[in-house]
Amino acid sequence: MPKWGFGSIRNRVLALFLAVVLAFTLAVMIITGVLTRSLVTDLVVENAQALVHHQSHIISLWQKERVADLEQLANSDLLETMDWDSIEPYLLRQIEEAPPYYLIFFVAEPDGSYNTTSQRNAGSIADREYFPKVLAGETVITGPLVSRSTTQRVIIIATPIWNQDRSSVRGVLGLSMDLEELFRGSQELMVSAQQDSLYLIDEDGYFIIHHDPDLIMNARIQDVFPGWDDLPKQSGSFSAVDDGRSYQAYYQKLPDPSGWTVAVRVPTSYFSAPVNKLILHLTAVAVGGFALVLWLGSWFSSTISKPIVELNQVFRRGAQGDLTVRAQVKTRDEIGETGASFNRMMETIGSMTYYDPLTGLPNRDHFMNSLESALNSGGSAVILALVAIRDLPEIKTFLDRGEMDRLLMHIARKLEEVGDDDLIIARISEGEFGLIIPANANAVLQVIDRLDQLLAKPLPYQDELSVRLSGGISISLDQDLSADLFYQQAQAALYEAEHSADLSLKLYDPNVHHALVERMRFQTEIRNALDHGQFVVYYQPVVDLLSKSVVGKEALIRWNHPSRGLLAPGQFLPAAEQGGLVERIGEYMLHKVCAQHEEWLKAGLKPGWVSVNISALHFRSPHFPAQVQSILASYDIPREMLRIEITEEAMLEPTPEVLENFHALSSMGIYIAIDDFGTAYSSLQYLASYPMQALKIDKVFVDSIDRSTRMQGLVKSIIGMGNNLSMEVVAEGVERENQLQLLQKMGCLKAQGYLFSQPVPWKDYLGVQRRISEHLGEMGTLLGTRS
């Protein structure tokens, strides 16, 4: 290397370059350290809070499961007898099948005397704090106690044993759970595998779960953190020191009935260790990088001159696809000749095109560049589809060149109809086309569905010819996936499709179940379920409170899935909406319901009216009234027997088309009801603007009507508003008799809910309807006429 001297331009440029690199490196290290410390702290805190929330949710679910199991036992006919000779063997069997922390079951009389599965006449629990609460009808989860019958540390879940009509408590059923066994088996309650990071604390601060079993029930959180009682009760954080190590702890209180609190501790080293490690690595990288830059900078500064730098910039622009760039170097040496050769090369390339001259579509090079750009964009996943003509060599034997060109153009136009402007379609080779589908919207599923429909059957071309197409699809699940490897994956799927006897479109699956793939498959299952009639109708009766009779019912859809069992609407309707299948489901339900009622009417039965739920998207369709009219014309049932239920969402964007649908259905004699009234944010103006005959009060309001005077006032206002507008008012989700009494006093004349019947299969409905009608009179003054 030449001697150093700052008098030369080369050395001054090199010195400046090194200074800039050094300053930039130091700035990056400082900024990265500060930002990383902040990000790591935020991330650790966020993860800890999420862990606490999730952990509290898991334990809350565990509590609810234990309470539900115990209440189920208490509600059995055997327990209602309070005959310990009969009950004891049954409970012993339950203990044998239960987890190890189930210690004993016990049954107590109202006077407090009780028997346990380990000891008869075990004494009295009348003085236990939880006992009077249970006799008052509550289910109670206690804090840590010492069992009187086993002297072990336990928590107790106790629930009332009601008489047959649930008017009085006959006794108490209790479950004692061993705290030590609960700790040993607490992995099922742990979100994290680090048990020493979790505390479970009762209302008084005593430990229920602690990594040191000796502290369970014997120590309090106040011993670790004296300021515990001054903290917010529901959730928060605090700092503490345990075993000489400092921690930051986060806690959240569980909902009633237990009042327990979950706490998770995070060592403070978690906040600083990643930052220190990152700074160490950055320092090592910076030192190595600086040495490399020093060597390379010295070499480049001694060999590169201004004309070469200019040529390098020109070459880069040309490599990036700028066909208009030209070299401006005018020297007479080798550099000048290189610039002239480059200009001649760009002239040659400029005379070519990136598009296929026959179809006007991008060619292979353009397509692969677009694919590389899509993969490197850092956005959502990319879907690559390849479509090829089957048996192309045979087709070419009886088509001349002109006919073959027209066939290729015909296929190109069909593929263009599959997608929208965001879709990139190219002709890759003679009989192969490529499609780049950005997976950033729900419409991608419709594009793939249309492509599947295009490939599902032979494509007609002229009178005597039809061609079969095959397709392969690959999804970019790996962020580091190259365009070439991505293309190879799609080629593999295309190869499988070309050699498949039944499927013309294959999806490349590298055994990684991406969410988009699962959604596509689930929507395919929904489509198959519609084709094979796997959806079934359930009915829930609607009761007239004045006539004390079942006057109608609501039709509810269920999916009898071949492998997952019976699925509720919430498990598949969101996917159906995303895949554009909700209108088919609505039409399917209308056909099913009308066919079933036609069968009942022909048998001389009187099933009453039926309401069918229609989605907002389906209802807004301009073809919906004609569809309803066509369905009614296909079945021999009175039009007034069919009712349509829509949610307020259908009217959130009132348009002339929506109003036209309302009037068209009204002129047909179709009864329209607003379902889930009050749960959306629409204007009340539509109650007067749209021809609707009924509104249904959502279950969320009815649930707390007998517990909240404010909710009573709200429901009373809704009922009054409906009655003043001459609309029928139906209360949904009625489950308790006192709810029904309040609703009737407020002027609500129709109701449905579990108090009368759960939704039942259509074949069982008429029997359920008869039984309800027989029992409505037995409810006495509950359904009496309003004064």
PDB file of N, CA and C in Angstrom, residues 14 40 105 245 271 289 360 402 457 481 528 562 585 601 640 729:
ATOM      1  N   LEU A  14     -10.793   8.734   2.228  1.00  0.00           N
ATOM      2  CA  LEU A  14     -10.775   7.558   3.093  1.00  0.00           C
ATOM      3  C   LEU A  14     -10.917   7.958   4.556  1.00  0.00           C
ATOM      4  N   VAL A  40     -37.397  -3.758  25.452  1.00  0.00           N
ATOM      5  CA  VAL A  40     -37.359  -4.976  26.266  1.00  0.00           C
ATOM      6  C   VAL A  40     -38.184  -4.790  27.533  1.00  0.00           C
ATOM      7  N   PHE A 105     -65.597 -35.708  49.706  1.00  0.00           N
ATOM      8  CA  PHE A 105     -66.895 -35.061  49.570  1.00  0.00           C
ATOM      9  C   PHE A 105     -67.583 -35.129  50.933  1.00  0.00           C
ATOM     10  N   ARG A 245     -32.819 -11.967  45.739  1.00  0.00           N
ATOM     11  CA  ARG A 245     -32.978 -11.560  44.347  1.00  0.00           C
ATOM     12  C   ARG A 245     -34.146 -10.593  44.259  1.00  0.00           C
ATOM     13  N   PHE A 271     -34.907  -7.670  32.582  1.00  0.00           N
ATOM     14  CA  PHE A 271     -34.975  -6.387  31.913  1.00  0.00           C
ATOM     15  C   PHE A 271     -33.605  -5.951  31.382  1.00  0.00           C
ATOM     16  N   GLY A 289     -16.447  -4.985  11.940  1.00  0.00           N
ATOM     17  CA  GLY A 289     -16.857  -4.218  10.771  1.00  0.00           C
ATOM     18  C   GLY A 289     -15.930  -3.056  10.485  1.00  0.00           C
ATOM     19  N   GLY A 360     -50.374  -9.936 -24.592  1.00  0.00           N
ATOM     20  CA  GLY A 360     -50.292  -8.653 -23.914  1.00  0.00           C
ATOM     21  C   GLY A 360     -50.034  -8.755 -22.426  1.00  0.00           C
ATOM     22  N   GLY A 402     -52.352 -20.390 -35.926  1.00  0.00           N
ATOM     23  CA  GLY A 402     -53.316 -19.324 -35.675  1.00  0.00           C
ATOM     24  C   GLY A 402     -54.358 -19.721 -34.647  1.00  0.00           C
ATOM     25  N   LYS A 457     -63.998 -27.665 -14.506  1.00  0.00           N
ATOM     26  CA  LYS A 457     -64.594 -28.343 -15.667  1.00  0.00           C
ATOM     27  C   LYS A 457     -63.872 -27.896 -16.932  1.00  0.00           C
ATOM     28  N   LEU A 481     -38.210 -16.724   1.861  1.00  0.00           N
ATOM     29  CA  LEU A 481     -38.422 -17.524   0.659  1.00  0.00           C
ATOM     30  C   LEU A 481     -38.004 -16.724  -0.578  1.00  0.00           C
ATOM     31  N   ASN A 528     -68.851 -27.665   1.109  1.00  0.00           N
ATOM     32  CA  ASN A 528     -69.234 -29.072   0.978  1.00  0.00           C
ATOM     33  C   ASN A 528     -70.424 -29.412   1.869  1.00  0.00           C
ATOM     34  N   PRO A 562     -68.995 -33.835  10.203  1.00  0.00           N
ATOM     35  CA  PRO A 562     -68.703 -35.279  10.248  1.00  0.00           C
ATOM     36  C   PRO A 562     -67.619 -35.670  11.240  1.00  0.00           C
ATOM     37  N   ILE A 585     -76.023 -19.793   2.838  1.00  0.00           N
ATOM     38  CA  ILE A 585     -76.532 -20.388   4.074  1.00  0.00           C
ATOM     39  C   ILE A 585     -77.934 -19.871   4.366  1.00  0.00           C
ATOM     40  N   LEU A 601     -97.653 -29.345   7.653  1.00  0.00           N
ATOM     41  CA  LEU A 601     -99.016 -28.951   7.259  1.00  0.00           C
ATOM     42  C   LEU A 601     -99.719 -30.072   6.499  1.00  0.00           C
ATOM     43  N   GLU A 640     -97.878 -15.875   5.580  1.00  0.00           N
ATOM     44  CA  GLU A 640     -97.803 -15.314   6.928  1.00  0.00           C
ATOM     45  C   GLU A 640     -97.138 -16.262   7.915  1.00  0.00           C
ATOM     46  N   VAL A 729     -93.507  -7.126  20.709  1.00  0.00           N
ATOM     47  CA  VAL A 729     -92.257  -7.156  21.468  1.00  0.00           C
ATOM     48  C   VAL A 729     -92.038  -8.565  22.006  1.00  0.00           C
TER      49      VAL A 729
END
